[in-house]
Coordinates of C-alpha atoms in Angstrom, one line a residue:
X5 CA -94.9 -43.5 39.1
X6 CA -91.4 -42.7 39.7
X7 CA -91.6 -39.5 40.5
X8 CA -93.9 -40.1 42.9
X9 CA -91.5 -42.7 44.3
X10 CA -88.9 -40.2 44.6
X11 CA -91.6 -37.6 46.5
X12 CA -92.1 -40.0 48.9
X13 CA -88.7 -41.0 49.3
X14 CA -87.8 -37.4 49.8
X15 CA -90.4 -37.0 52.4
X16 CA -88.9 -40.0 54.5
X17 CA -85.3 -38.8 54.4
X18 CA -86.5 -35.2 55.5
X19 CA -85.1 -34.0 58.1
X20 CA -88.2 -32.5 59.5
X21 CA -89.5 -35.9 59.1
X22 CA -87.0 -37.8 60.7
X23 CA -87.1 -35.7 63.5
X24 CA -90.8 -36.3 64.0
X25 CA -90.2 -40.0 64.0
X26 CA -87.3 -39.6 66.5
X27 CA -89.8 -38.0 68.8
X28 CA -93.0 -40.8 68.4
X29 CA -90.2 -43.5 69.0
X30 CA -88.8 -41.6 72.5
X31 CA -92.9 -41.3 73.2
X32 CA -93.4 -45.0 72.4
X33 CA -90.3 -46.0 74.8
X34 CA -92.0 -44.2 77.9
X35 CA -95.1 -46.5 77.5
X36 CA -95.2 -49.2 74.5
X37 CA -99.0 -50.4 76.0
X38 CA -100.3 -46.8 75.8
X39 CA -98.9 -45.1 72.4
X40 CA -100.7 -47.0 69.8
X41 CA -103.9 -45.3 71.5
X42 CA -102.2 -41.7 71.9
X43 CA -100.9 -42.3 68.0
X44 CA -104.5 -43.0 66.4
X45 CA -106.2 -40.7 69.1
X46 CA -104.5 -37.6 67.1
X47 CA -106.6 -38.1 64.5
X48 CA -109.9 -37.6 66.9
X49 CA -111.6 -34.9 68.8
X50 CA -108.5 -35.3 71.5
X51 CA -107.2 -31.8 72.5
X52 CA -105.1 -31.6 75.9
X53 CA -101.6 -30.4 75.8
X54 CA -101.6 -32.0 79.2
X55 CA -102.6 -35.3 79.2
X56 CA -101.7 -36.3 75.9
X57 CA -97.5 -36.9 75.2
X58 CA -97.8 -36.4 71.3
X59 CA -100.4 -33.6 71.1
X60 CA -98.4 -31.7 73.9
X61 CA -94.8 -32.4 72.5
X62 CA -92.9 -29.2 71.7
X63 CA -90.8 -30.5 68.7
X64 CA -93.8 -32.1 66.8
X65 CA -96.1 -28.4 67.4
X66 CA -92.8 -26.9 66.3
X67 CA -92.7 -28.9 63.0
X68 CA -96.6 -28.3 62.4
X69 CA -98.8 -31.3 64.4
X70 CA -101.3 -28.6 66.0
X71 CA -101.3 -26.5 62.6
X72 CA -101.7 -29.7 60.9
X73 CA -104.9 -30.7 62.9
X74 CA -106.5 -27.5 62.6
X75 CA -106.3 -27.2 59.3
X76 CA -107.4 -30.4 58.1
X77 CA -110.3 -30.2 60.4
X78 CA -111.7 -26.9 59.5
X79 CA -111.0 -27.9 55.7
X80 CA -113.2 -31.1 56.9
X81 CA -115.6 -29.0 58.6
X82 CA -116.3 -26.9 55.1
X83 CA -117.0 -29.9 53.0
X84 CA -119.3 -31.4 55.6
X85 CA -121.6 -28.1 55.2
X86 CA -121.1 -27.9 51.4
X87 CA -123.3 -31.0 51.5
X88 CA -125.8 -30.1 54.3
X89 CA -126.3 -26.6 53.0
X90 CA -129.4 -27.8 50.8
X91 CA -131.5 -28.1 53.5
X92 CA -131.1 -23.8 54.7
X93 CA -132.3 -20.9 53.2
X94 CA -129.4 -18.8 51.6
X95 CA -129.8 -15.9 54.2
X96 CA -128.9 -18.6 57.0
X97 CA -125.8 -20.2 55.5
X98 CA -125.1 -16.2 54.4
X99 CA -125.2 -15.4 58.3
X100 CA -123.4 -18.5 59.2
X101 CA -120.3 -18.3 56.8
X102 CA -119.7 -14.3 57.7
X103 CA -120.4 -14.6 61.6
X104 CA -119.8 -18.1 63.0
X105 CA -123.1 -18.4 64.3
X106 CA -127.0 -18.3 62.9
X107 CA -129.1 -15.7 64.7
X108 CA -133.1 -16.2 65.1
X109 CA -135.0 -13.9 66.8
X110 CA -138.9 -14.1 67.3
X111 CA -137.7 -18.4 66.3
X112 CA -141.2 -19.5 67.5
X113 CA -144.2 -18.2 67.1
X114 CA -145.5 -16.7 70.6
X115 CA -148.4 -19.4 71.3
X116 CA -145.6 -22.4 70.8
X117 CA -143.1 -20.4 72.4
X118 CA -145.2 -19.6 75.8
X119 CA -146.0 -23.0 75.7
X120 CA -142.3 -24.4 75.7
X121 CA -141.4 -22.0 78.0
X122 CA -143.7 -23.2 80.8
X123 CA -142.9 -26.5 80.2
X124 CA -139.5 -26.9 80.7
X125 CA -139.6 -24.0 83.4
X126 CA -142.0 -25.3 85.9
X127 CA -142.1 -28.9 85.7
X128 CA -139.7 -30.3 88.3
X129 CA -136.6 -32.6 86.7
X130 CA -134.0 -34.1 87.8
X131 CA -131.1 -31.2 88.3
X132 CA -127.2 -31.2 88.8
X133 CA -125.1 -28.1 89.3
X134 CA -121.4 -27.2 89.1
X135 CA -119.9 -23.8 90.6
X136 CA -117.0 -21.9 89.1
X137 CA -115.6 -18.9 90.2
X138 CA -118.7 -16.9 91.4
X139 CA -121.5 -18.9 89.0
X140 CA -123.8 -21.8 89.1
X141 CA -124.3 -23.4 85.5
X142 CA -126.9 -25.9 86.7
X143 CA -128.3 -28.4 84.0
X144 CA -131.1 -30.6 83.8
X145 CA -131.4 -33.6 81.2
X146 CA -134.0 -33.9 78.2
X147 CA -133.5 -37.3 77.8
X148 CA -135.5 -41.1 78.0
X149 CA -136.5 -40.5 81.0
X150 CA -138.0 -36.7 80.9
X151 CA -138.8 -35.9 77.5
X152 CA -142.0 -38.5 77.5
X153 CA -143.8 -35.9 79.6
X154 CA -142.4 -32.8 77.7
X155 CA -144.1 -33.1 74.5
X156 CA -143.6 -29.4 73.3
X157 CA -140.1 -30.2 73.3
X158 CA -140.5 -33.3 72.0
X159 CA -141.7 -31.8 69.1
X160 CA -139.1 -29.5 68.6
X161 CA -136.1 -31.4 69.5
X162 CA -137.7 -33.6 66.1
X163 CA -138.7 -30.9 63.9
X164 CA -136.7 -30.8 60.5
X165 CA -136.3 -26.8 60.7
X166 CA -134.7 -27.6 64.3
X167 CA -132.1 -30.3 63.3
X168 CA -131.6 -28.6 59.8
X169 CA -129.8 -25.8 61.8
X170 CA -128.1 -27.7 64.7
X171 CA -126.7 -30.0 62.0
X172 CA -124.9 -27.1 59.8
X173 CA -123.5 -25.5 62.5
X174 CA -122.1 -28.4 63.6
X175 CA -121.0 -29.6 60.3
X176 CA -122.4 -33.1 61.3
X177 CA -125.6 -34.9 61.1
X178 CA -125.8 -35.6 64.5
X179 CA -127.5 -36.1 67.7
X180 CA -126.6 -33.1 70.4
X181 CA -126.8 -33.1 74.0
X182 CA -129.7 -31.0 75.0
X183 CA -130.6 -29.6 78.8
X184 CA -132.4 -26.7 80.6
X185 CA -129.8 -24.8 81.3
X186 CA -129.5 -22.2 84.2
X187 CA -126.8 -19.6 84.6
X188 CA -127.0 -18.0 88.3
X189 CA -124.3 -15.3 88.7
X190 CA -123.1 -13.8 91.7
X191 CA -124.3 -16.7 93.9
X192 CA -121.0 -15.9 96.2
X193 CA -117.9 -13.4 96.6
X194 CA -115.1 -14.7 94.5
X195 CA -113.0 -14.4 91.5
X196 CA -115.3 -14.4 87.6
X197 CA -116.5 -17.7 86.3
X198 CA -113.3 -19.0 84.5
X199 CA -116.4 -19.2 81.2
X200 CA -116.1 -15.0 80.8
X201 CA -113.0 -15.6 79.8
X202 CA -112.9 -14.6 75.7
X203 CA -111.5 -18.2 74.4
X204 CA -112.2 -21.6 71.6
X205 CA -113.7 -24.5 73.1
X206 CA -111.4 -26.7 71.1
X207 CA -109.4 -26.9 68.2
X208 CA -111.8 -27.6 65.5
X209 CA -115.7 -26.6 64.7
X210 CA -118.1 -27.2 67.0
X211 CA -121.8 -26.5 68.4
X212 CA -123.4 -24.7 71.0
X213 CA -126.7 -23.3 70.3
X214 CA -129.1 -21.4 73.2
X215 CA -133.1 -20.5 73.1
X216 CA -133.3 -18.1 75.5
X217 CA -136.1 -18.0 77.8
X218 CA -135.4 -14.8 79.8
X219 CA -134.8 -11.6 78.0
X220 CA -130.7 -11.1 78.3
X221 CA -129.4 -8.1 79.6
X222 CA -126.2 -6.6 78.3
X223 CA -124.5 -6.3 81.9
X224 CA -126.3 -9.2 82.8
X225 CA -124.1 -12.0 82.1
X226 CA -125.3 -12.5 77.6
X227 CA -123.3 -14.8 75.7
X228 CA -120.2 -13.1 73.9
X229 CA -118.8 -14.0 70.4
X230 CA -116.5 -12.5 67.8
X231 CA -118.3 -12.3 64.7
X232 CA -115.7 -14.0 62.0
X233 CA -113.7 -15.8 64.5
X234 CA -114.8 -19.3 63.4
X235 CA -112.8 -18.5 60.7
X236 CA -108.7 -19.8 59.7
X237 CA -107.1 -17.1 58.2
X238 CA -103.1 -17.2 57.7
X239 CA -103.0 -14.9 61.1
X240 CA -105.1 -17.5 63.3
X241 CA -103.4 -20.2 62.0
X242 CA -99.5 -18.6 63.0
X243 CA -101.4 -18.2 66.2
X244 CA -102.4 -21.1 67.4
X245 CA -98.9 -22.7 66.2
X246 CA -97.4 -20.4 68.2
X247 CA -99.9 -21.0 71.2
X248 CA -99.2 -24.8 70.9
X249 CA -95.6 -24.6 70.9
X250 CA -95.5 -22.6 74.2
X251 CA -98.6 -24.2 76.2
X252 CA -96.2 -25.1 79.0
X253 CA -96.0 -21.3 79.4
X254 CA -100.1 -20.9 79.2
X255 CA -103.1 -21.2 81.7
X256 CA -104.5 -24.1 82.5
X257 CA -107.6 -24.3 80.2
X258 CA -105.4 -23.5 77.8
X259 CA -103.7 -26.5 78.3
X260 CA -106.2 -28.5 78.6
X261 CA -107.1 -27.6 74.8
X262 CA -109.3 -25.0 75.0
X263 CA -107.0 -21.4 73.8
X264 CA -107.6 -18.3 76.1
X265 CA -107.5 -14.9 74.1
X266 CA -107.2 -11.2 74.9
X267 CA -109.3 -8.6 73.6
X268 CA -106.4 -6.7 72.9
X269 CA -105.3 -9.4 70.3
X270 CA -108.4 -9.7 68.2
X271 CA -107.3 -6.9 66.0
X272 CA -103.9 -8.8 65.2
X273 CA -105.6 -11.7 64.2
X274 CA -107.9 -9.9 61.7
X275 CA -111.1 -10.1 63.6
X276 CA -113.4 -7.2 65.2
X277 CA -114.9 -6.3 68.6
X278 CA -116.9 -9.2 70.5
X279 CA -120.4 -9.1 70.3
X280 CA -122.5 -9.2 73.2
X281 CA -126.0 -10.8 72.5
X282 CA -128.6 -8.8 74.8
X283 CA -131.2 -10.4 73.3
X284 CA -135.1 -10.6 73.9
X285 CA -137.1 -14.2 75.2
X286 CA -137.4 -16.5 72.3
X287 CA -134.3 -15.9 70.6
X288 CA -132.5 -18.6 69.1
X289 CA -128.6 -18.6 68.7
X290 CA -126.5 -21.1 67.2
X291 CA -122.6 -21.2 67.2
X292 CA -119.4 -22.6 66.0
X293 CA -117.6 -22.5 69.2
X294 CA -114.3 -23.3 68.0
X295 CA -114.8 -19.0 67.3
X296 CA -113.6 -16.8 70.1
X297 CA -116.8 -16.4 72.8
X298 CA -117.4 -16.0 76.2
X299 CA -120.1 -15.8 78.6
X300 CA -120.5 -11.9 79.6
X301 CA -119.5 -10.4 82.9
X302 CA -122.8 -9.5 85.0
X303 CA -122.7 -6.9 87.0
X304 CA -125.4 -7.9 89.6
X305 CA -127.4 -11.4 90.7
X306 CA -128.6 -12.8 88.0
X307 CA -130.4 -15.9 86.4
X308 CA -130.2 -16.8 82.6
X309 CA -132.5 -19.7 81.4
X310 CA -132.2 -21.6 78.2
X311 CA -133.0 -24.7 76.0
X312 CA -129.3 -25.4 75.6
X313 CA -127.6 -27.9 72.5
X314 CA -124.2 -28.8 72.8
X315 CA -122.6 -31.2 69.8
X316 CA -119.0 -32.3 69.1
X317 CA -118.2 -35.3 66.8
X318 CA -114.2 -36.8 65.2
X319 CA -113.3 -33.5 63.6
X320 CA -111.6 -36.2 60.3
X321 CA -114.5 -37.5 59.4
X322 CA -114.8 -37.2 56.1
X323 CA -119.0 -38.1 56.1
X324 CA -121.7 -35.5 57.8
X325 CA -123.8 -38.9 58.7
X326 CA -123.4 -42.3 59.8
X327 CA -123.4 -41.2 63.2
X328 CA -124.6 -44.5 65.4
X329 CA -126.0 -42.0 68.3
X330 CA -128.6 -41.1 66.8
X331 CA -130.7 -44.4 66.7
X332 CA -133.8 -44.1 68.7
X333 CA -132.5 -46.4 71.3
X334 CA -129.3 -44.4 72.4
X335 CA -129.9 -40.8 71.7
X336 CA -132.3 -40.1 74.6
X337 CA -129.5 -42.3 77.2
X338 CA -126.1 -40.6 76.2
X339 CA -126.6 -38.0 79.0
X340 CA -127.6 -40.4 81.1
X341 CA -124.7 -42.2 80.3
X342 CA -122.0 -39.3 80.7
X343 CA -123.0 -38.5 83.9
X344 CA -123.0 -42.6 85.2
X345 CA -119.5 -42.7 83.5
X346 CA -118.6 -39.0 85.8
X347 CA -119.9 -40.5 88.7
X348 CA -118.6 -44.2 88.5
X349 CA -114.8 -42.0 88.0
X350 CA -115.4 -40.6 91.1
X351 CA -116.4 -43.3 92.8
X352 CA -113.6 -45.3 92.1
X353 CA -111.1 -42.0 92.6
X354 CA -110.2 -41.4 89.2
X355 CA -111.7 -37.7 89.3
X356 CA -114.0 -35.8 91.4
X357 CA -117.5 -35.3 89.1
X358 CA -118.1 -31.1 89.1
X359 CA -121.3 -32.0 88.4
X360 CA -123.4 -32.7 91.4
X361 CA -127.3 -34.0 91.9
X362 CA -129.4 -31.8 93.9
X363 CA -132.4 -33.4 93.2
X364 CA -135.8 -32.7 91.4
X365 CA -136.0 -28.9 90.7
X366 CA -137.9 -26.4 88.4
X367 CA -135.0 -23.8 86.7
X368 CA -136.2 -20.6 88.7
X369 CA -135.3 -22.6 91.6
X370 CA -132.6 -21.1 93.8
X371 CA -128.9 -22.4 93.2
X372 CA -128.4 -24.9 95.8
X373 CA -124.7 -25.1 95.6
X374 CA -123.0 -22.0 97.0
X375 CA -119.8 -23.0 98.0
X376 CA -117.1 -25.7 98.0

């Protein structure tokens, strides 16, 4: 007992220590009201350098608060999918823990697939679209309101096999955000969609997964990963410590918590050559996104179409359930309710919504937004 009173005691008078605690009291000075939420919001799914005083302070990334995070949330991460991995066949956790993400080709079988595919590509639904760069992402919502009359989806969004796989990935028995998605490349003359950019969506695990309903062409704008990249090695981990301390110096979706990369520096950081997935119609892909991917360069007008998952949950969680939004009555309105809360920030001048209605449409539809 009293040597562990002496640990701690050491740990206090620290100087590494008592310089963190010097820099949390200067932070609570500049706004008393708004640093107990900035203190306990460090230990959540927070990641901008920007708009967040403790997460972007230089002294506290210098003494190890980024490093910190993204360790303990990939060790999290691990143990979550320890627990989960009962419920997938050894070759799909084998793929998983080599690659970062779980490739199925052929996933449904052709009847089911045909089916699903006309489905959700010719039945009209309520649409929004954003442009970046030189590319439409438009999305369309499977939630309370559409998936009644999509009952082939229905029936996948519920199968076991489905949510089995969604949940691994994502280290979290949760409920994802699921659209049609459309990519439309080359809908005007301007700089790349900021998205072909190689980079990590944040700074611990999370989920993307894509059923592709076109076939994907390698110069035709195919989703890009790294094959290992989801993984922390010593190298990644001097990395993105050395990214956090210098942000001020980095782009801006870097600062905003989501770490650009060059191709050039894969090598350093012990990883190979990006992968380009030019895949056929009903392939499924799932991926830990906090690996190095990107969304391929096309080198024509193009469309890509997709049943797309997106999931992200408190990286410190120590549990793989519990997770509220998944009752029946909220986990068909979340998407609904991001885009109300998107739209009601705009309104009331907070932040202009990127993500505008245009109306009932079927996915081979046209983009409808073509400029700014």
């Amino acid at each position: 007992m009293i040597n562990k009173l002496k640990k701690v005691q050491k740990f206090w008078q620290s100087t590494q220590t008592q310089q963190a605690l010097h820099e949390l009291k200067h932070i609570a000075k500049s706004d008393p009201k708004k640093f107990p939420w900035w203190l306990a919001s460090t230990l959540s799914t927070s990641s901008s350098f920007v708009d967040h005083p403790i997460l972007g302070n230089q002294t506290l990334n210098d003494l190890g608060l980024h490093e910190f995070r993204v360790k303990q949330a990939f060790a999290l991460a691990q143990a979550r999918r320890e627990k989960l991995a009962q419920f997938l066949s050894v070759e799909d956790i084998a793929q998983y823990q080599q690659n970062g993400f779980i490739l199925k080709e052929n996933f449904l079988p052709d009847a089911e697939f045909q089916s699903l595919k006309k489905e959700l590509t010719e039945t009209p639904l309520p649409t929004r679209e954003t442009l970046q760069g030189d590319t439409v992402t438009r999305r369309m919502a499977l939630d309370f309101r559409t998936l009644p009359n999509l009952p082939q989806t229905k029936k996948l969004l519920e199968s076991s096999y489905w949510q089995h796989l969604i949940h691994y990935v994502a280290s979290f028995k949760l409920q994802p955000l699921y659209y049609v998605q459309v990519i439309i490349s080359q809908v005007r003359k301007s700089r790349p969609d900021p998205q072909t950019a190689l980079h990590s969506d944040t700074f611990h695990p999370s989920m993307k997964a894509w059923l592709f309903f076109t076939d994907v062409v390698e110069d035709e704008g195919p989703f890009v990963y790294v094959p290992g990249s989801h993984l922390l090695n010593d190298k990644r981990l001097a990395w993105e410590r050395e990214r956090a301390f210098n942000i001020q110096n980095s782009d801006r979706m870097s600062q905003r918590g989501s770490f650009r990369i060059q191709e050039s520096e894969l090598v350093d950081l012990g990883y190979g050559a990006p992968k380009k997935f030019a895949v056929s119609a009903n392939t499924l892909v799932i991926a830990d996104t906090y690996g190095f991917h990107a969304r391929g360069l096309s080198a024509r007008p193009s469309m890509r179409i997709e049943l797309w998952a997106f999931a992200r949950r408190n990286p410190f969680l120590p549990w793989a359930g519990l997770d509220v939004t998944r009752l029946p009555l909220i986990k068909t309105r979340l998407i609904p309710a991001l885009w109300w809360g998107l739209d009601q920030m705009e309104e009331y001048g907070m932040k202009k919504n990127p993500w505008r209605k245009v109306g009932k449409k079927v996915a081979t539809d046209p983009a409808q937004i073509t400029s700014k």
